[in-house]
Coordinates of C-alpha atoms (C1' of nucleotides) in Angstrom, one line a residue:
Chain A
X146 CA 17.9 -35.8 22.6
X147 CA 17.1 -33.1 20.2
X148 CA 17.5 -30.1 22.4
X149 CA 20.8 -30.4 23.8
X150 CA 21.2 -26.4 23.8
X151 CA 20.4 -26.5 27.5
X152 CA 23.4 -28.4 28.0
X153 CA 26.1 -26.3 25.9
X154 CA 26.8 -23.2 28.1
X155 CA 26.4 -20.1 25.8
X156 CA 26.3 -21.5 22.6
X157 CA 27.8 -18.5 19.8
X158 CA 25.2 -19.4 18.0
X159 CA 21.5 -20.0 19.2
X160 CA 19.1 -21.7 16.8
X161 CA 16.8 -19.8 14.4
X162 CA 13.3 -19.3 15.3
X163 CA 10.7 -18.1 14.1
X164 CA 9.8 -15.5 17.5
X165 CA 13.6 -14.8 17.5
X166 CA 13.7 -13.4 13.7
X167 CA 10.4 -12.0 14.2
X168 CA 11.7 -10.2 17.5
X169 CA 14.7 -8.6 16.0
X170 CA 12.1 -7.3 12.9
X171 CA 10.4 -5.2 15.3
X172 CA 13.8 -3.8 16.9
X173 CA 15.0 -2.8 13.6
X174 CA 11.7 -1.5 13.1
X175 CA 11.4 0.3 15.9
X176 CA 15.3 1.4 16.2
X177 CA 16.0 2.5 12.3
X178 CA 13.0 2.9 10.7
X179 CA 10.6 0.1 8.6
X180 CA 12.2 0.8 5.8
X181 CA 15.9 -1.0 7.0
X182 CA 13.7 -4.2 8.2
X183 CA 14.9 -6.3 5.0
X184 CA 15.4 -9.8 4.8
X185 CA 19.2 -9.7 4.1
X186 CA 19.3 -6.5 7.1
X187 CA 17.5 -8.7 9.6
X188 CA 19.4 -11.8 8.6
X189 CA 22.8 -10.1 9.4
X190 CA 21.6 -8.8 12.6
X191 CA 20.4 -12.7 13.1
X192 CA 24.0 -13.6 11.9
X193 CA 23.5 -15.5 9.3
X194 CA 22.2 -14.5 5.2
X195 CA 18.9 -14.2 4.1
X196 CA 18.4 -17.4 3.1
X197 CA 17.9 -19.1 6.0
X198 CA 15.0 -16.6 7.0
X199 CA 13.0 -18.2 4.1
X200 CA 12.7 -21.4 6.0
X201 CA 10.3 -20.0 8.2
X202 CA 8.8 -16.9 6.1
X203 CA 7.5 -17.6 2.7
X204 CA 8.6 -14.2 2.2
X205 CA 9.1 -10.5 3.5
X206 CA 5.5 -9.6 3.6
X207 CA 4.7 -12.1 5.8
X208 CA 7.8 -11.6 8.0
X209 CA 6.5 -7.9 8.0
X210 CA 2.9 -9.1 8.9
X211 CA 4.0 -11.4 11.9
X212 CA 6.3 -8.2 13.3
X213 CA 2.6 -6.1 12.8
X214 CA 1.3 -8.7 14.8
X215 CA 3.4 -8.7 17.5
X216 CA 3.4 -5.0 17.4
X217 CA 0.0 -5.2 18.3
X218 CA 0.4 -6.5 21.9
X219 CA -0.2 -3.1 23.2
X220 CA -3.5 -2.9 21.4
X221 CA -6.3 -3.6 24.0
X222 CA -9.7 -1.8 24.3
X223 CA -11.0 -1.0 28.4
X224 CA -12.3 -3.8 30.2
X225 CA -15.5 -1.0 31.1
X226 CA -17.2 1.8 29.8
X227 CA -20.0 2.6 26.5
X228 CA -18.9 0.3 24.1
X229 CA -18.3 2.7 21.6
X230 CA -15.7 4.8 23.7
X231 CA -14.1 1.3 24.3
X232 CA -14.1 0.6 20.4
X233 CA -12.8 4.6 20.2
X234 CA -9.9 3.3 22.4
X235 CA -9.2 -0.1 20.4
X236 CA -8.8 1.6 17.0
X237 CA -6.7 4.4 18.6
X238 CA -4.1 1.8 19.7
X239 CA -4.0 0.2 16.7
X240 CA -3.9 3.3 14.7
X241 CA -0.8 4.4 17.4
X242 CA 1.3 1.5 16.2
X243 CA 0.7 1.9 12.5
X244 CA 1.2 5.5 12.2
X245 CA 4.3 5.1 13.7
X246 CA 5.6 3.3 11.2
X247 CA 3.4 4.3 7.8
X248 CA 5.7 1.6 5.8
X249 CA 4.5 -1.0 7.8
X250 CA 0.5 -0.1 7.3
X251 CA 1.7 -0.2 3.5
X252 CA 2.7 -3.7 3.9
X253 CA -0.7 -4.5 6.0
X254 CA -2.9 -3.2 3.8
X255 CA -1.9 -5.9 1.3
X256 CA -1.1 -8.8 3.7
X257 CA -2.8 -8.5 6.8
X258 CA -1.9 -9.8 10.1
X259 CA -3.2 -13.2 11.4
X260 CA -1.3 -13.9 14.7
X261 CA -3.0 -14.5 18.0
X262 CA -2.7 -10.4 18.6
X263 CA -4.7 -9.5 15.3
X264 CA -7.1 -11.9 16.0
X265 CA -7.6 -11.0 20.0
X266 CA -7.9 -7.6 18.3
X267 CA -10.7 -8.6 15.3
X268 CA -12.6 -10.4 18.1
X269 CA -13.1 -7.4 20.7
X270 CA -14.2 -5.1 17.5
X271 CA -16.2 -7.8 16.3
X272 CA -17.9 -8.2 20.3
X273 CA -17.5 -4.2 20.3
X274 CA -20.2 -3.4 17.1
X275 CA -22.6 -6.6 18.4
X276 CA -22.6 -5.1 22.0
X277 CA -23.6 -1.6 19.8
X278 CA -26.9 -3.3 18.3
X279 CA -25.0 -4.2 15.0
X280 CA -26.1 -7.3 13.9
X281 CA -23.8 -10.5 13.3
X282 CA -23.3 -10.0 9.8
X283 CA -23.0 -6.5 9.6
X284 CA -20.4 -6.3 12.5
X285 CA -18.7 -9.5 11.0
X286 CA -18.2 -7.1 7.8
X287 CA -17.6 -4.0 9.3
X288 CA -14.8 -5.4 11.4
X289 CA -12.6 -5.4 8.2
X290 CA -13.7 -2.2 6.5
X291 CA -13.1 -0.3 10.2
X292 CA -9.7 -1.8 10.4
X293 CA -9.0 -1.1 6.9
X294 CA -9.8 2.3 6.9
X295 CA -7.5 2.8 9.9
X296 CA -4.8 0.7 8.1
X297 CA -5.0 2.6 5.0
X298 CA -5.3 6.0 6.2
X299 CA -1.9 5.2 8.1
X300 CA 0.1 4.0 4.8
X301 CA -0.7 7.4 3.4
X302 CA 1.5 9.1 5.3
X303 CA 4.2 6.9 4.8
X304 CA 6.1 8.7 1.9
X305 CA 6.7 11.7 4.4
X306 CA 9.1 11.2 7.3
X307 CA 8.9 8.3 9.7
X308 CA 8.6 10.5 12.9
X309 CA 5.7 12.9 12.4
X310 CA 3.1 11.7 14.5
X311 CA -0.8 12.1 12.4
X312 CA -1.6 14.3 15.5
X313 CA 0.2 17.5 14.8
X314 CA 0.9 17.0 10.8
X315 CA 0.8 20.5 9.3
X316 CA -2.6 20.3 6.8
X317 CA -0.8 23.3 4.5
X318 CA 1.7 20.7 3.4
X319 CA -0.9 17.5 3.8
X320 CA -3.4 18.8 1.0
X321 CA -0.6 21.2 -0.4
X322 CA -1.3 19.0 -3.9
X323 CA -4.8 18.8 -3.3
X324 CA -5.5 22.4 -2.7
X325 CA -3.6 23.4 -5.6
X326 CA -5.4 21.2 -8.0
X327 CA -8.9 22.6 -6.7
X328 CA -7.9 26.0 -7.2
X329 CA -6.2 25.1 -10.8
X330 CA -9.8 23.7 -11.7
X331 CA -12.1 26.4 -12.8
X332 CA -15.5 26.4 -12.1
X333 CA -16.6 24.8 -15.9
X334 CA -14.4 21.6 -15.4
X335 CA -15.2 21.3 -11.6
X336 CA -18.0 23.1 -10.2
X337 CA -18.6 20.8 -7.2
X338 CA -15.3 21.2 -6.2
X339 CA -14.8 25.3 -7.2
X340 CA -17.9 26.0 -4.6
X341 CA -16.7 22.8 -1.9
X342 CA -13.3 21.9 -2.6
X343 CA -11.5 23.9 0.4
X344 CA -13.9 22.1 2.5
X345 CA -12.5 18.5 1.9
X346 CA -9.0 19.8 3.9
X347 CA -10.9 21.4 7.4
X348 CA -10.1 20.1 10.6
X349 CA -7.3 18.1 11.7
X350 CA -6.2 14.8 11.0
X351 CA -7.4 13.1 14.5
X352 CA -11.0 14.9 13.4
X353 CA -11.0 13.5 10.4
X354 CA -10.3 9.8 11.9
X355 CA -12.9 10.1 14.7
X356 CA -15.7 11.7 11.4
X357 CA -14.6 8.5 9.9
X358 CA -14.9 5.9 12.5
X359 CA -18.2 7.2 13.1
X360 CA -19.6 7.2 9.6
X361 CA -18.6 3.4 9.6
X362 CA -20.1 2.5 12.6
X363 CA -23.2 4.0 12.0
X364 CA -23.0 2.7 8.8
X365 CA -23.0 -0.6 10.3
X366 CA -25.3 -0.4 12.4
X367 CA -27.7 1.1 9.8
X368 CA -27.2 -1.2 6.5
X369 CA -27.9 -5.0 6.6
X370 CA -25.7 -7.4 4.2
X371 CA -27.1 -9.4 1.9
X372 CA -27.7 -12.5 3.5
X373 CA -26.7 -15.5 5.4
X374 CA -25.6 -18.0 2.8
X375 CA -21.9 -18.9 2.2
X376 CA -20.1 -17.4 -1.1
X377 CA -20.2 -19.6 -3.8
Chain B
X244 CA 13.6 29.6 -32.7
X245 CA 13.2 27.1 -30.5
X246 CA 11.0 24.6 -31.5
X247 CA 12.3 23.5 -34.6
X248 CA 11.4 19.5 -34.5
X249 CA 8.5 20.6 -37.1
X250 CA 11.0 21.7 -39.6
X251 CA 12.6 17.9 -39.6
X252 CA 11.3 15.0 -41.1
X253 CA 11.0 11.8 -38.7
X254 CA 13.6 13.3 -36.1
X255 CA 15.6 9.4 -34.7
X256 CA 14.7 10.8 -31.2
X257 CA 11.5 12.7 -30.4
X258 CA 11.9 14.7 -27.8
X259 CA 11.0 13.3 -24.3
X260 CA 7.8 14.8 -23.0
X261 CA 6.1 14.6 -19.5
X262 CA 2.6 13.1 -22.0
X263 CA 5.0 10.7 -23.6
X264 CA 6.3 9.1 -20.7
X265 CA 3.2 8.8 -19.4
X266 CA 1.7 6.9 -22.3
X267 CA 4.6 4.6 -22.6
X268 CA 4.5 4.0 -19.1
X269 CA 0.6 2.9 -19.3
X270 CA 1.3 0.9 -22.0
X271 CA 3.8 -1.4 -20.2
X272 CA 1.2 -1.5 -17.5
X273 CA -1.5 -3.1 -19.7
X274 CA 1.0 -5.2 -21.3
X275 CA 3.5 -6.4 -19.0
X276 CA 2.0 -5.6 -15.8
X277 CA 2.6 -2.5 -12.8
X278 CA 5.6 -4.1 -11.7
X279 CA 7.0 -3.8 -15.2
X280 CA 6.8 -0.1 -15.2
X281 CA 9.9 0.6 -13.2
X282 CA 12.0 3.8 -14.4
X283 CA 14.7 1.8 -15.7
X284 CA 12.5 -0.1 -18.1
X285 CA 9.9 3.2 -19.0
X286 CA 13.5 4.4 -19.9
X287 CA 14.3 1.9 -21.5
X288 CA 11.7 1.8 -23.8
X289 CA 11.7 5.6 -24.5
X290 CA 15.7 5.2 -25.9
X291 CA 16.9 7.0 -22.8
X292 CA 18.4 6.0 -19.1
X293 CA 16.6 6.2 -16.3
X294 CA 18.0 9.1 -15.1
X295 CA 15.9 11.5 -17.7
X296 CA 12.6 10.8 -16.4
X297 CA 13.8 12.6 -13.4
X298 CA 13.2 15.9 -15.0
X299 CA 9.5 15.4 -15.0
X300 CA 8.8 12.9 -12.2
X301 CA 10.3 13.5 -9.2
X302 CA 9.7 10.1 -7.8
X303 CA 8.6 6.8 -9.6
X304 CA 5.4 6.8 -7.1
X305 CA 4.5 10.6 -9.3
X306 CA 4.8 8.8 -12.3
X307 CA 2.8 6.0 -11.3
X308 CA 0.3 8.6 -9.8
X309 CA 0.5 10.3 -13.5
X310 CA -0.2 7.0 -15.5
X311 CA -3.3 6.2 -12.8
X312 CA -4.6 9.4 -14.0
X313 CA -4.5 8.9 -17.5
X314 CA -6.4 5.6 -16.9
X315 CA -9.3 7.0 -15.4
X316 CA -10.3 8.7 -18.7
X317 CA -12.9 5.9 -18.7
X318 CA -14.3 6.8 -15.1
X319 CA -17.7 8.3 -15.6
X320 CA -20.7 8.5 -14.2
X321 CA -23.9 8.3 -16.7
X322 CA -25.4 12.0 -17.3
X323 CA -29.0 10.7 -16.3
X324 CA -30.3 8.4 -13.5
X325 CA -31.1 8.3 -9.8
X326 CA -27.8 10.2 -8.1
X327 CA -27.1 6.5 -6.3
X328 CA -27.0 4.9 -9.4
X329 CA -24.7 6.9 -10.9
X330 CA -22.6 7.0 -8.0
X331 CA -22.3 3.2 -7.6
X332 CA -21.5 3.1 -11.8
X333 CA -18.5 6.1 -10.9
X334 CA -17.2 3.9 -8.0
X335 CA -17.7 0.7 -10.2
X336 CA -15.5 2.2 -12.7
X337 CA -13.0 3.4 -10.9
X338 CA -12.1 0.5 -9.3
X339 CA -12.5 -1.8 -12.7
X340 CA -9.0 0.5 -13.5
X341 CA -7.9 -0.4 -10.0
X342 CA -9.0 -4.0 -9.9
X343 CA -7.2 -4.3 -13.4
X344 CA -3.7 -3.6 -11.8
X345 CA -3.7 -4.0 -8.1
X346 CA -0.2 -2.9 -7.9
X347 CA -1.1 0.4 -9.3
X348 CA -3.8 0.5 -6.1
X349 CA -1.2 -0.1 -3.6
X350 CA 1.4 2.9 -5.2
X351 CA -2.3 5.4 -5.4
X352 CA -2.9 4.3 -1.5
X353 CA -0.2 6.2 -0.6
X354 CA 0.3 8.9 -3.9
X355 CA -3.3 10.1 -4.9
X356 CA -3.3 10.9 -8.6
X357 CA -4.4 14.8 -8.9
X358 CA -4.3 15.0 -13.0
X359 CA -7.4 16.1 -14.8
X360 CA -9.1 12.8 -15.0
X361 CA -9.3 11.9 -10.7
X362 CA -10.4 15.6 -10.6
X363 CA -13.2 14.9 -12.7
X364 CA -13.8 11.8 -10.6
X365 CA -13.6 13.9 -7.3
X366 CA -15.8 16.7 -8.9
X367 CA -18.5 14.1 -10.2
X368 CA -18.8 12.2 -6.9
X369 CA -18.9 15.1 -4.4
X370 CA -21.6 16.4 -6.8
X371 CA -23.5 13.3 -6.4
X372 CA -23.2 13.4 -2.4
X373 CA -24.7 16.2 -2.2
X374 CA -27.6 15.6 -4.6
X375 CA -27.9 12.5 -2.8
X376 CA -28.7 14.9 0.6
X377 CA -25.5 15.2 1.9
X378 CA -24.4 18.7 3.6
X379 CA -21.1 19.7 1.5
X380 CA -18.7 19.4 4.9
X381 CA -19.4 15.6 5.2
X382 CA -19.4 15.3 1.5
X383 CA -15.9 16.8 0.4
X384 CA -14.6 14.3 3.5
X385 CA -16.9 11.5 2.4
X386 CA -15.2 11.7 -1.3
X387 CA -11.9 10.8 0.0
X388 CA -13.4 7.6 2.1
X389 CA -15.2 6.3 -0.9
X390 CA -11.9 6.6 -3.1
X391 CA -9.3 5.1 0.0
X392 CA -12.0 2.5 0.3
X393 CA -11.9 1.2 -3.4
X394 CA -8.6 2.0 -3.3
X395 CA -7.2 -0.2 -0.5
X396 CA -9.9 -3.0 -1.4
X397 CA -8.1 -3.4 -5.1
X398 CA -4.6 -3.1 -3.5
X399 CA -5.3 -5.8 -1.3
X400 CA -5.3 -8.1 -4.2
X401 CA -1.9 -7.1 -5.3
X402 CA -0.2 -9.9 -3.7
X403 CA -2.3 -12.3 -6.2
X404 CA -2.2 -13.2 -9.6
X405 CA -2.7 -10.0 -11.6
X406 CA -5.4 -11.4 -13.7
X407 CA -7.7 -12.5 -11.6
X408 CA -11.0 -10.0 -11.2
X409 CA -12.7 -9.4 -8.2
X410 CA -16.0 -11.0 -9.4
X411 CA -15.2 -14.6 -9.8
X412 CA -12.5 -15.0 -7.1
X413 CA -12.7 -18.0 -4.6
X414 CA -13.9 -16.9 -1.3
X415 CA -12.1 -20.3 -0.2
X416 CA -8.6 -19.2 -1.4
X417 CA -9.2 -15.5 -0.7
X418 CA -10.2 -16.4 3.2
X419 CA -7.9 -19.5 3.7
X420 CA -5.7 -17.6 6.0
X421 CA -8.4 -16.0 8.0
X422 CA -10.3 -19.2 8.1
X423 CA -7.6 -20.9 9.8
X424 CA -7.1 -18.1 11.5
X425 CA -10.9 -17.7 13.2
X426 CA -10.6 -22.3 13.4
X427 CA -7.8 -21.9 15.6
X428 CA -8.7 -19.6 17.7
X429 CA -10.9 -21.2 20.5
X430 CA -13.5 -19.9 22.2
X431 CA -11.9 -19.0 25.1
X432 CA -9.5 -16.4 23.6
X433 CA -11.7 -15.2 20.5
X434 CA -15.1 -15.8 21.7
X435 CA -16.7 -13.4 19.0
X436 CA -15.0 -15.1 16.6
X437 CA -15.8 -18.7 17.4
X438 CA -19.7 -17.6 17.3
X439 CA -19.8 -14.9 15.0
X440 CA -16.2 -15.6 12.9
X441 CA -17.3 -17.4 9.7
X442 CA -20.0 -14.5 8.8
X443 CA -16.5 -12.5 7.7
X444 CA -16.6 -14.3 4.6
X445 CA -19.8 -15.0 3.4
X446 CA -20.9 -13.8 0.0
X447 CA -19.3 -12.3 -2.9
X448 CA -16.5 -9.6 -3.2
X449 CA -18.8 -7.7 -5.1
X450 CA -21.9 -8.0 -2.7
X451 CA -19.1 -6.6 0.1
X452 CA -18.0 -3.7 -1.7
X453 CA -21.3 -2.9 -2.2
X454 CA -22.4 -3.2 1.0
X455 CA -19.2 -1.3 2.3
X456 CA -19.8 1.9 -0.4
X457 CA -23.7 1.9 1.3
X458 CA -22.7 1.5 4.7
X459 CA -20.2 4.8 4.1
X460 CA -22.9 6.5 1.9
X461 CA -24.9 6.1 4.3
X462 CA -23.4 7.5 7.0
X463 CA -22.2 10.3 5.0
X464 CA -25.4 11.4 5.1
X465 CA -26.1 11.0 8.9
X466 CA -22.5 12.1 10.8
X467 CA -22.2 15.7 10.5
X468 CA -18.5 17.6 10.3
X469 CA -17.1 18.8 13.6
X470 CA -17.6 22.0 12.1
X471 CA -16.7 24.5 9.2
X472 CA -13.4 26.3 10.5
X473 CA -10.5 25.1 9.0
X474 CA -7.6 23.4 9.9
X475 CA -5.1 25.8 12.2
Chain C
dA230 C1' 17.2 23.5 -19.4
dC231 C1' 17.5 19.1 -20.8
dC232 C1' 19.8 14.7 -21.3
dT233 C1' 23.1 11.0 -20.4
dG234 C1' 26.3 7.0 -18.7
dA235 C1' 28.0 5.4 -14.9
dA236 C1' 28.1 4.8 -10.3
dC237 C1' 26.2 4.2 -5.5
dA238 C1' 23.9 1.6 -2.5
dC239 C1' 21.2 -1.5 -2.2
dC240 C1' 17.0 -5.2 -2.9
dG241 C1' 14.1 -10.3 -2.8
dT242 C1' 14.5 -14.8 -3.9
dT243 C1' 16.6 -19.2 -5.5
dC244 C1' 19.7 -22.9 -5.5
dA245 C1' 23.4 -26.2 -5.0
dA246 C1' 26.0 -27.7 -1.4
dG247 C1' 26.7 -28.6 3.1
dT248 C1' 25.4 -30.5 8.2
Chain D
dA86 C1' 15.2 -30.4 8.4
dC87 C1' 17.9 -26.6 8.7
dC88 C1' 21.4 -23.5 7.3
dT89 C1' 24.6 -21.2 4.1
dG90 C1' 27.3 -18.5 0.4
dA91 C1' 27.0 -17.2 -3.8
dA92 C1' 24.5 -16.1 -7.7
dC93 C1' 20.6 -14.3 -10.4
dA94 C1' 18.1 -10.6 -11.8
dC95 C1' 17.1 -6.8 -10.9
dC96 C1' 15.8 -1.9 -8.3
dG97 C1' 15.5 3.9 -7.3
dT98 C1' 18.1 7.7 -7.2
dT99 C1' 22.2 10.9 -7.7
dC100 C1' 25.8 13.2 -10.0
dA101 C1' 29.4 14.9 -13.0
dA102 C1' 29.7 15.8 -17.5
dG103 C1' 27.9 17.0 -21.6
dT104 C1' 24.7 19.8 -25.3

DNA sequence: ACCTGAACACCGTTCAAGT
DNA sequence: ACCTGAACACCGTTCAAGT
């Protein structure tokens, strides 16, 4: 009675929903950049105005979180092999859809994902860290800060352009800022820095996220939370 | 010849300075909140259009950058105490400025501030890595995790209500979505989760960022830098 | 060099009115 | 319940013209 769409032959104009708006979020996306995936941008695609998009997002961050999360299809870990080149594997394929759109890890790192993706991905990290020794608490913790890292480091290349992968980024223009500001500070306002500072911009990029991931993880692995009990 | 502002009395229009956009800008910060602090209004309230701030900031995310800066006058460590201590007071700090204004976070996820004052910051804390034990490879990298940890953790509050402190939220609000989340997913598809899922948000914001600054501490100290050389 | 008004090219979200 | 056009209340940034 209600769905009599099957009946019409090509309707002009098929019903919203919500996969279909999310689905042409992540075209736009992918096809002209994060930054045009706006609600009135992906309503006119839709054929319709911006309104209507608010009956089934509360509003564009969540829109933007449901397109992350369908994004992350591609984001598996190996069925086999040491755990912690399988957790290597899982974070590099949710880094790869982030970094290639930094505007998009902006918008996670304040509303993250929650879609059956996300969580397939939170749940083999989570199994990932306990299958490395971590402890159930510790892994349940370090799940977020691991994915957060990765999620953050991605937004902060998002003010340079949208196709430079973090791979090959040119580190003279990455810490270009940073490296001036260490060599403006003498050695009396920053002496830490003066005898250190050039080291904080070594290596590349990818050596920097692999250092990171594995300062977590051991971090994890080492340091117990504070107990069992429930907040508040 | 030049400067002859000193020879006037009370001139109708000071001259716009890169230190008195700044301050203006902070003050509408504190009193009206980040998202207040848009060029127009800074403008605005300097008796000028927008378009004259664009001689000293090239981009509203610089200014932003420049008012974070001037904020962190008040992050310090204490002169005297055990090196963790005063690390956890110059973290603690740092994100009470960041907690304050959330929005500010998200802008310095993506635009670090390099002024005087995050120098200081970045000075005082790679000092205290490496007093702590740390080799000074994995502690210039470490300083930048610490900061993009507090960082990211105070700009994922930005979507809430801007007073609200990170000491006395509800875990049942802050989690609702996750909850429902980790309650949906069966243990079929999320097994981790369904055993493991509700020890993601147990205890106190507090309690997790201090466990997340030990578990990174700590394994500053224990993962070594791929090497010395630097980048290309 | 610095400053300005006006223009350009947009935004997110709400709401009354429709179906 | 869902959809819509129009309105509300803004944005960041650029640019030609001034001083």
């Amino acid at each position: 009675m209600e769905n009599t769409a099957s009946r019409r032959t090509r309707p002009a104009k098929p019903a919203l929903t919500r996969e279909w708006i999310v689905e042409e979020t992540v075209r736009i996306m992918r096809e002209e950049g994060f930054e045009k995936a706006t609600m009135r941008r992906v309503a006119a695609r839709l054929d319709t105005g911006a309104a209507s998009l608010y009956v089934y997002f509360p509003n564009n961050a969540e829109l933007h979180a449901a397109a992350l999360d369908q994004m992350l299809s591609t984001a598996t870990s190996a069925e086999t092999g040491w755990w912690r080149d399988r957790l290597d594997t899982l974070l590099d394929n949710y880094a790869e859809v982030l970094f290639a759109l930094p505007g998009l890890a902006r918008s996670a790192v304040v509303v993250r994902p929650l879609g059956p993706n996300s969580i397939r991905v939170y749940d083999q990290l989570l199994g990932l860290l306990i299958e490395g020794g971590a402890d159930p608490g510790p892994a349940a913790w370090g799940v977020n800060l691991l994915l957060q890292y990765v999620t953050a480091t991605a937004a902060e290349h998002s003010s340079t352009a949208p196709k430079e992968m973090y791979s090959d980024r040119d580190p003279q223009r990455e810490f270009a800022g940073l490296a001036r500001a260490i060599a403006d500070a003498d050695s009396a306002t920053a002496p830490n820095l003066a005898r250190h500072g050039q080291l904080a911009y070594t290596g590349t990029p990818r050596q920097r996220m692999q250092w990171a991931i594995s300062v977590i993880v051991e971090g994890i692995r080492a340091t117990a939370t504070p107990g069992t009990e429930t907040g508040r």
